[in-house]
């Protein structure tokens, strides 16, 4: 084994082929020397990932040692805008252990904390705000996704993934161009963004929010490409080398093997074909340079990215983690230590969605088939057509009202425990099925 960037045989280190911070599915191989591993990490990946903290938190990804990811967002409280506030969840706003700090539009520092604490700091200059009206928002910046660090990280992942699936374990001359690009020795642009409606229609059928999908193909232009579909938001197309086979210009069907790396750690493969409706012409993808992405096109991508905020990826492992959090809170609620508002996480997306799913599972428990897996049961039990659950704000509000009413009637605890207990049965069953 040699370094795929320089053929060095010394100090080979394990490289995260897919940047660890953007996936639950680890993919590593010791085919990069220490120098080049450090180079890509320090120059691109660390910066790329730091810009994505908000989305990583929403997707339920954690730090390497399993901690919740902190992120910065803007909040409006009672008519006051506070920018760049560091948060780990909505709850940290309501019961802050530390003072919540941000800036106003002019860059002046704003602090938020319980009044008695603030008065000590501000010597009586603090004003009170109504916490019942807090909105957390995040502007989706195109630079975070198609800027310099993002596209160089994509080129690195594409090249290493290509070497990985094709068992390439050394540097070869035909990859000079992409290696020069990754190592910053060339400005030759090799990363495009796919802007093809047919492509996104297809991937939407095959992938889920948070999944990274990779495939390789030979294009009509005589080059070989790797496509990285990032979290089902944007697809990057990276030029790897000249197509070794020439390209099959007369074949109308383009056969593709899609490798999916899911947020819960699963790795799967799916095969599909794309048919060109033009006679004797291979299907291909319309792609443009990142710098040519207009505001209109970016609006479409921002919309796809926005789905991360309103979607919870449903896998038995993610749900197990959420149920564990919920059980801890429910114990406190039962003991009278926290209110219904705190139990519901101040309407935090995942907690309410988890209770929603648990109650649906419990209501439909007769339909659950214990000989099948959780994900096979989902479409039947929850009447879903994919592995994600999305609810409109209106649905959510109605559901929260139902929970608040149950709290008044002293029925809430039992209602949620029924769901939790049934889920734990399902979880145990799933562990037995996978033995
Ligand atoms: Zn090297």
XYZ file of C-alpha atoms and ligand atoms in Angstrom:
436
model
C 0.000 0.000 0.000
C 1.214 3.497 -0.930
C -0.133 7.025 -0.476
C -2.633 7.727 -3.255
C -1.333 11.317 -3.446
C 2.439 10.792 -3.493
C 3.335 7.060 -3.391
C 4.995 7.435 -0.012
C 5.133 4.132 1.862
C 5.983 5.651 5.216
C 3.618 7.041 7.837
C 0.444 5.868 6.133
C -2.536 6.869 8.248
C -6.200 5.954 8.260
C -8.106 8.485 6.160
C -11.803 9.259 6.661
C -12.837 8.887 3.042
C -16.157 10.574 3.797
C -15.404 13.420 6.218
C -16.399 11.923 9.574
C -18.448 14.932 10.602
C -20.997 14.684 7.783
C -21.969 11.018 8.062
C -22.871 8.323 10.537
C -21.398 5.716 8.174
C -17.659 5.565 8.609
C -15.535 4.694 5.603
C -11.791 4.579 6.207
C -8.647 3.186 4.598
C -4.968 3.563 5.389
C -3.873 4.780 1.975
C -2.964 8.407 2.664
C 0.324 9.562 4.216
C 0.300 11.697 7.326
C 1.354 14.831 5.416
C -1.505 14.613 2.929
C -4.093 13.559 5.491
C -3.227 16.628 7.570
C -3.163 18.868 4.502
C -6.731 18.134 3.360
C -8.039 18.142 6.904
C -6.513 21.489 7.884
C -7.017 23.299 4.592
C -10.552 22.235 3.691
C -12.462 19.778 5.808
C -12.264 21.484 9.205
C -13.538 24.749 7.722
C -16.196 23.078 5.605
C -17.551 21.196 8.608
C -17.531 24.189 10.971
C -19.920 25.990 8.610
C -22.373 23.090 8.809
C -22.768 22.767 12.590
C -26.373 23.907 12.590
C -27.392 21.253 10.038
C -25.300 18.561 11.683
C -27.114 19.240 14.951
C -30.500 19.049 13.181
C -29.574 15.726 11.579
C -28.651 14.262 14.970
C -24.951 13.875 14.148
C -22.621 14.161 17.147
C -18.999 14.992 17.847
C -16.439 12.165 17.687
C -17.022 11.441 21.370
C -20.801 11.428 21.043
C -21.607 14.936 22.294
C -24.363 17.182 20.937
C -23.032 19.606 18.336
C -23.214 23.275 19.259
C -24.101 25.726 16.529
C -24.639 29.409 15.954
C -27.985 30.799 14.849
C -29.958 34.027 14.927
C -32.879 34.354 17.308
C -35.680 36.843 17.646
C -37.005 37.286 21.159
C -39.926 39.564 21.808
C -39.058 41.739 18.818
C -35.289 41.878 19.446
C -32.959 40.263 16.923
C -29.861 38.596 18.343
C -27.298 37.296 15.874
C -24.688 34.570 16.133
C -25.953 32.988 19.312
C -24.204 29.780 20.296
C -26.717 27.048 21.120
C -26.945 23.310 21.510
C -30.750 23.121 21.492
C -33.781 25.306 22.043
C -33.878 24.406 25.693
C -30.537 26.094 26.319
C -32.331 29.372 25.595
C -34.939 28.915 28.294
C -32.922 27.541 31.142
C -29.446 28.825 30.362
C -26.650 27.406 32.471
C -24.450 30.101 31.011
C -25.347 33.521 29.767
C -26.565 33.391 26.150
C -24.474 35.814 24.118
C -24.950 37.302 20.674
C -24.778 40.587 18.812
C -27.318 43.102 17.503
C -27.397 44.317 13.892
C -24.675 46.890 14.636
C -22.388 44.272 16.129
C -22.935 45.340 19.754
C -22.895 42.525 22.272
C -26.224 41.361 23.697
C -26.527 39.064 26.710
C -29.521 37.052 27.761
C -29.902 35.228 31.087
C -32.285 34.909 34.020
C -32.964 38.430 35.362
C -31.353 37.968 38.775
C -28.138 36.891 37.092
C -28.127 39.690 34.568
C -28.749 42.389 37.141
C -25.497 41.525 38.811
C -23.618 41.777 35.537
C -25.361 44.868 34.144
C -25.850 46.772 37.386
C -29.505 47.449 36.702
C -29.257 48.256 32.985
C -30.896 45.011 31.810
C -34.335 44.957 30.238
C -36.670 41.969 30.462
C -38.008 40.100 27.417
C -40.970 37.814 26.967
C -39.605 34.314 26.363
C -42.871 32.891 25.090
C -42.106 34.250 21.642
C -38.704 32.958 20.566
C -37.895 32.144 16.963
C -34.607 30.473 16.064
C -33.589 30.958 12.458
C -30.663 30.222 10.247
C -29.778 31.768 6.935
C -28.575 29.155 4.480
C -25.466 30.671 2.937
C -24.399 29.394 -0.482
C -20.753 29.732 0.535
C -21.215 27.011 3.170
C -22.183 24.562 0.441
C -20.510 25.664 -2.787
C -17.646 27.853 -1.575
C -13.924 27.094 -1.757
C -13.691 24.799 1.289
C -16.840 22.876 0.384
C -15.869 22.078 -3.201
C -12.278 21.186 -2.316
C -13.579 18.852 0.400
C -15.854 17.282 -2.214
C -12.925 16.780 -4.624
C -10.929 15.067 -1.856
C -13.834 12.780 -0.932
C -14.518 11.939 -4.597
C -10.904 10.987 -5.329
C -10.458 8.903 -2.174
C -13.820 7.205 -2.651
C -12.944 6.444 -6.285
C -9.661 4.838 -5.207
C -11.477 2.944 -2.465
C -14.188 1.336 -4.632
C -11.776 0.604 -7.468
C -9.054 -0.859 -5.216
C -6.478 1.722 -6.245
C -3.709 1.714 -3.646
C -1.067 3.988 -5.140
C -0.646 7.281 -6.999
C -1.017 7.010 -10.786
C -0.260 9.612 -13.443
C -3.769 9.653 -14.881
C -4.995 11.304 -11.677
C -2.478 14.176 -11.838
C -5.157 16.781 -12.539
C -7.448 16.024 -9.597
C -4.504 15.569 -7.212
C -3.067 18.955 -8.246
C -6.453 20.486 -7.596
C -6.792 18.876 -4.159
C -3.261 19.817 -3.142
C -3.792 23.414 -4.232
C -1.280 23.278 -7.104
C -3.839 24.022 -9.805
C -6.807 26.306 -10.289
C -8.193 24.124 -13.091
C -11.847 23.758 -12.125
C -12.968 20.164 -11.859
C -16.042 20.399 -9.614
C -19.503 21.064 -11.085
C -22.939 21.233 -9.538
C -25.625 19.078 -11.133
C -28.602 21.244 -12.101
C -30.644 18.584 -13.837
C -34.297 18.208 -12.829
C -34.361 14.572 -13.975
C -31.428 13.795 -11.718
C -33.033 15.306 -8.605
C -36.341 13.601 -9.411
C -34.480 10.296 -9.467
C -32.374 10.777 -6.322
C -35.447 11.887 -4.391
C -36.864 8.400 -4.996
C -33.696 6.598 -3.934
C -32.179 8.564 -1.067
C -33.178 10.082 2.264
C -32.417 13.372 3.990
C -28.975 13.098 5.567
C -27.760 10.282 3.306
C -24.600 10.778 1.242
C -24.830 8.933 -2.077
C -21.855 8.297 -4.353
C -21.568 6.906 -7.857
C -19.123 6.917 -10.759
C -19.905 7.133 -14.449
C -18.359 7.936 -17.840
C -19.839 10.998 -19.479
C -20.336 11.837 -23.139
C -17.443 14.278 -22.920
C -14.976 11.392 -22.518
C -14.257 11.961 -18.826
C -14.914 9.793 -15.826
C -16.774 11.455 -12.974
C -17.739 10.764 -9.382
C -21.029 12.268 -8.234
C -21.536 13.008 -4.539
C -25.098 13.653 -3.527
C -24.689 15.467 -0.233
C -27.468 14.868 2.346
C -29.985 14.768 -0.533
C -29.518 18.513 -0.961
C -26.941 19.243 -3.683
C -25.127 16.922 -6.095
C -21.470 17.675 -6.858
C -19.881 16.185 -9.957
C -16.115 15.792 -9.761
C -13.902 15.025 -12.767
C -11.561 12.177 -11.860
C -9.703 11.339 -15.100
C -10.095 10.613 -18.815
C -12.492 7.741 -19.250
C -10.320 4.615 -19.608
C -12.902 2.956 -21.855
C -13.718 5.892 -24.047
C -17.402 6.373 -23.531
C -20.333 4.351 -24.700
C -21.849 6.992 -26.915
C -24.255 4.605 -28.576
C -25.711 3.109 -25.451
C -28.921 4.855 -24.550
C -29.074 3.501 -21.043
C -26.575 4.665 -18.469
C -26.230 1.983 -15.778
C -25.366 3.261 -12.353
C -24.482 1.632 -9.059
C -25.380 3.989 -6.240
C -23.588 3.654 -2.883
C -25.624 5.095 -0.029
C -24.072 6.062 3.319
C -26.834 6.757 5.802
C -26.936 8.943 8.857
C -27.613 5.966 11.151
C -24.471 4.181 9.948
C -26.046 1.856 7.351
C -24.316 1.342 4.021
C -26.405 0.088 1.130
C -26.213 -0.107 -2.660
C -28.892 0.397 -5.283
C -28.653 -0.041 -9.040
C -30.531 2.012 -11.549
C -30.464 3.006 -15.188
C -31.029 6.305 -16.882
C -32.516 6.216 -20.343
C -31.848 8.887 -22.906
C -34.848 9.589 -25.093
C -32.594 10.773 -27.889
C -31.660 8.024 -30.340
C -28.087 6.728 -30.097
C -27.166 9.122 -27.342
C -26.096 8.200 -23.857
C -27.957 9.806 -20.994
C -25.913 12.434 -19.178
C -26.371 15.099 -16.502
C -26.607 18.836 -16.921
C -24.045 20.460 -14.646
C -22.597 23.946 -14.165
C -19.663 25.520 -12.335
C -20.337 26.616 -8.730
C -19.528 30.239 -9.644
C -22.317 30.204 -12.236
C -25.012 29.304 -9.705
C -27.452 32.230 -9.863
C -29.630 33.478 -7.009
C -32.614 31.719 -8.615
C -30.837 28.375 -8.792
C -29.518 28.818 -5.257
C -33.107 29.381 -4.094
C -33.983 25.866 -5.271
C -31.039 24.384 -3.364
C -31.795 26.456 -0.245
C -35.273 24.976 -0.351
C -33.851 21.433 -0.492
C -31.475 22.231 2.374
C -34.380 23.698 4.372
C -36.011 20.272 4.429
C -33.352 19.199 6.936
C -34.993 21.485 9.491
C -38.498 20.059 9.104
C -37.585 16.399 8.750
C -36.549 13.723 11.170
C -34.712 10.748 9.734
C -36.413 7.638 11.001
C -34.231 4.731 11.835
C -34.561 2.467 14.822
C -31.211 3.725 16.174
C -32.061 7.399 15.906
C -35.457 6.776 17.448
C -33.884 4.760 20.269
C -31.638 7.709 21.109
C -34.593 10.122 21.102
C -36.687 7.734 23.217
C -33.889 7.528 25.759
C -33.853 11.342 26.060
C -37.610 11.436 26.302
C -37.751 8.756 29.044
C -35.321 10.725 31.195
C -37.470 13.832 30.851
C -40.683 11.940 31.464
C -39.287 10.604 34.759
C -38.654 14.185 35.842
C -42.108 15.247 34.679
C -43.694 12.371 36.660
C -41.739 13.454 39.738
C -43.093 16.980 39.357
C -39.646 18.427 38.687
C -40.390 19.848 35.245
C -43.442 21.367 33.572
C -45.195 20.156 30.430
C -43.452 22.927 28.448
C -40.031 21.703 29.532
C -41.079 18.101 28.853
C -41.948 19.034 25.287
C -38.546 20.698 24.953
C -40.150 24.073 24.330
C -41.604 22.610 21.140
C -38.260 21.401 19.871
C -38.753 19.574 16.609
C -37.357 16.158 17.537
C -39.099 15.710 20.885
C -42.559 16.491 19.602
C -41.944 14.379 16.503
C -40.741 11.487 18.647
C -43.912 11.593 20.767
C -45.931 11.812 17.554
C -44.251 8.694 16.139
C -44.530 6.752 19.411
C -48.245 7.491 19.655
C -48.780 6.441 16.029
C -46.873 3.208 16.640
C -48.930 2.483 19.739
C -52.250 3.312 18.069
C -51.409 0.958 15.202
C -49.708 -1.759 17.237
C -52.041 -4.458 15.851
C -50.707 -3.774 12.372
C -47.049 -4.154 13.429
C -45.513 -7.353 12.038
C -42.790 -8.567 14.430
C -41.332 -10.900 11.782
C -40.352 -7.860 9.717
C -37.858 -5.053 10.371
C -38.751 -1.644 11.719
C -38.218 0.051 8.373
C -40.329 -2.563 6.587
C -43.118 -1.894 9.072
C -42.989 1.894 8.835
C -44.928 2.368 5.574
C -47.750 0.164 6.879
C -47.886 1.379 10.452
C -47.259 5.082 9.932
C -48.659 5.287 6.415
C -45.344 6.742 5.220
C -43.788 6.513 1.817
C -40.207 7.040 2.904
C -37.911 6.773 5.914
C -38.438 10.367 6.931
C -41.303 12.047 8.643
C -42.314 15.597 7.885
C -45.174 17.497 9.484
C -46.491 20.921 8.605
C -46.370 23.624 11.264
C -50.168 23.413 11.438
C -50.124 19.648 12.132
C -47.499 20.205 14.775
C -49.432 22.958 16.542
C -52.568 20.781 16.695
C -50.580 17.885 18.084
C -48.945 20.052 20.754
C -52.392 21.307 21.777
C -53.538 17.695 22.153
C -50.566 16.972 24.423
C -51.203 20.071 26.522
C -54.864 19.048 26.927
C -53.786 15.572 28.027
C -51.500 17.176 30.595
C -54.480 19.056 32.065
C -56.470 15.800 32.245
C -53.499 13.984 33.858
C -53.338 11.567 30.946
C -50.124 12.703 29.317
C -47.657 10.521 31.194
C -49.557 7.297 30.507
C -50.070 8.316 26.890
C -46.333 8.712 26.299
C -45.249 5.697 28.414
C -47.554 3.430 26.382
C -45.685 4.511 23.275
C -42.261 4.170 24.895
C -42.990 0.675 26.211
C -44.252 -0.518 22.858
C -41.222 0.988 21.124
C -38.888 -0.824 23.542
C -40.594 -4.103 22.571
C -40.030 -3.252 18.918
C -36.387 -2.393 19.605
C -35.716 -5.675 21.381
C -37.424 -7.531 18.577
C -35.258 -5.721 16.038
C -32.074 -6.686 17.904
C -33.212 -10.317 17.851
C -34.023 -10.151 14.132
C -30.565 -8.854 13.317
C -28.770 -11.621 15.249
Zn 1.195 11.499 0.486
